[in-house]
């Protein structure tokens, strides 16, 4: 939880007021885009206990990084 709090303080988008749901074609994967100004973060949540595969629409496929690594 401390890591999540730290990330929220570091990235304005995680505390922003913009939220857009993203379709993944997998009901076990919840995806949404959080934003604030010019900053946006795509958040993926695996709602299953198993590894999942999810389709991310092309408009959301940009370079990025895993914030939990």
CSV table of C-alpha atoms in Angstrom, one decimal:
chain,number,residue,atom,x,y,z
A,1,UNK,CA,0.0,0.0,0.0
A,2,UNK,CA,2.9,2.4,0.7
A,3,UNK,CA,4.1,1.8,-2.9
A,4,UNK,CA,0.7,2.8,-4.2
A,5,UNK,CA,0.6,5.9,-2.1
A,6,UNK,CA,4.0,6.9,-3.3
A,7,UNK,CA,3.0,6.4,-6.9
A,8,UNK,CA,-0.1,8.5,-6.5
A,9,UNK,CA,2.1,11.4,-5.1
A,10,UNK,CA,4.6,11.0,-7.9
A,11,UNK,CA,2.2,10.9,-10.8
A,12,UNK,CA,-0.5,13.6,-11.0
A,13,UNK,CA,-2.6,11.5,-13.4
A,14,UNK,CA,-3.3,8.9,-10.6
A,15,UNK,CA,-4.9,11.6,-8.5
A,16,UNK,CA,-6.5,13.4,-11.4
A,17,UNK,CA,-10.2,13.7,-12.2
A,18,UNK,CA,-10.1,12.2,-15.7
A,19,UNK,CA,-11.2,8.5,-16.0
A,20,UNK,CA,-11.9,6.6,-19.1
A,21,UNK,CA,-12.8,2.9,-19.2
A,22,UNK,CA,-10.9,0.8,-21.7
A,23,UNK,CA,-12.3,-2.4,-23.3
A,24,UNK,CA,-10.0,-5.4,-23.0
A,25,UNK,CA,-12.2,-8.2,-24.4
A,26,UNK,CA,-11.4,-10.1,-21.2
A,27,UNK,CA,-13.9,-9.9,-18.3
A,28,UNK,CA,-11.1,-10.8,-15.8
A,29,UNK,CA,-9.1,-7.7,-16.8
A,30,UNK,CA,-10.3,-4.3,-15.7
A,31,UNK,CA,-8.6,-1.4,-17.6
A,32,UNK,CA,-9.0,2.3,-17.3
A,33,UNK,CA,-7.1,5.5,-18.2
A,34,UNK,CA,-6.4,8.0,-15.5
A,35,UNK,CA,-5.4,11.5,-16.4
A,36,UNK,CA,-4.5,15.0,-15.3
A,37,UNK,CA,-3.6,17.6,-17.8
A,38,UNK,CA,-1.1,16.2,-20.3
A,39,UNK,CA,-0.3,13.1,-18.2
A,40,UNK,CA,-2.1,9.9,-18.6
A,41,UNK,CA,-1.7,6.4,-17.1
A,42,UNK,CA,-3.3,3.2,-18.3
A,43,UNK,CA,-4.2,1.0,-15.3
A,44,UNK,CA,-4.7,-2.7,-15.8
A,45,UNK,CA,-6.2,-4.8,-13.0
A,46,UNK,CA,-6.2,-8.6,-13.1
A,47,UNK,CA,-9.3,-9.7,-11.3
A,48,UNK,CA,-8.4,-13.4,-11.5
A,49,UNK,CA,-5.9,-15.4,-9.5
A,50,UNK,CA,-4.5,-16.6,-12.9
A,51,UNK,CA,-2.3,-15.0,-15.5
A,52,UNK,CA,-4.6,-13.3,-18.1
A,53,UNK,CA,-4.3,-12.1,-21.7
A,54,UNK,CA,-6.0,-8.8,-22.6
A,55,UNK,CA,-6.4,-7.0,-25.9
A,56,UNK,CA,-5.4,-3.3,-25.5
A,57,UNK,CA,-6.9,-1.1,-28.3
A,58,UNK,CA,-4.3,0.4,-30.7
A,59,UNK,CA,-4.9,4.0,-29.5
A,60,UNK,CA,-3.7,3.0,-26.0
A,61,UNK,CA,-0.6,1.1,-27.2
A,62,UNK,CA,2.2,3.5,-26.6
A,63,UNK,CA,5.5,3.2,-25.0
A,64,UNK,CA,5.3,2.9,-21.2
A,65,UNK,CA,6.6,1.4,-18.1
A,66,UNK,CA,5.5,-0.9,-15.3
A,67,UNK,CA,5.3,1.4,-12.2
A,68,UNK,CA,5.4,-1.6,-9.8
A,69,UNK,CA,8.8,-2.9,-11.0
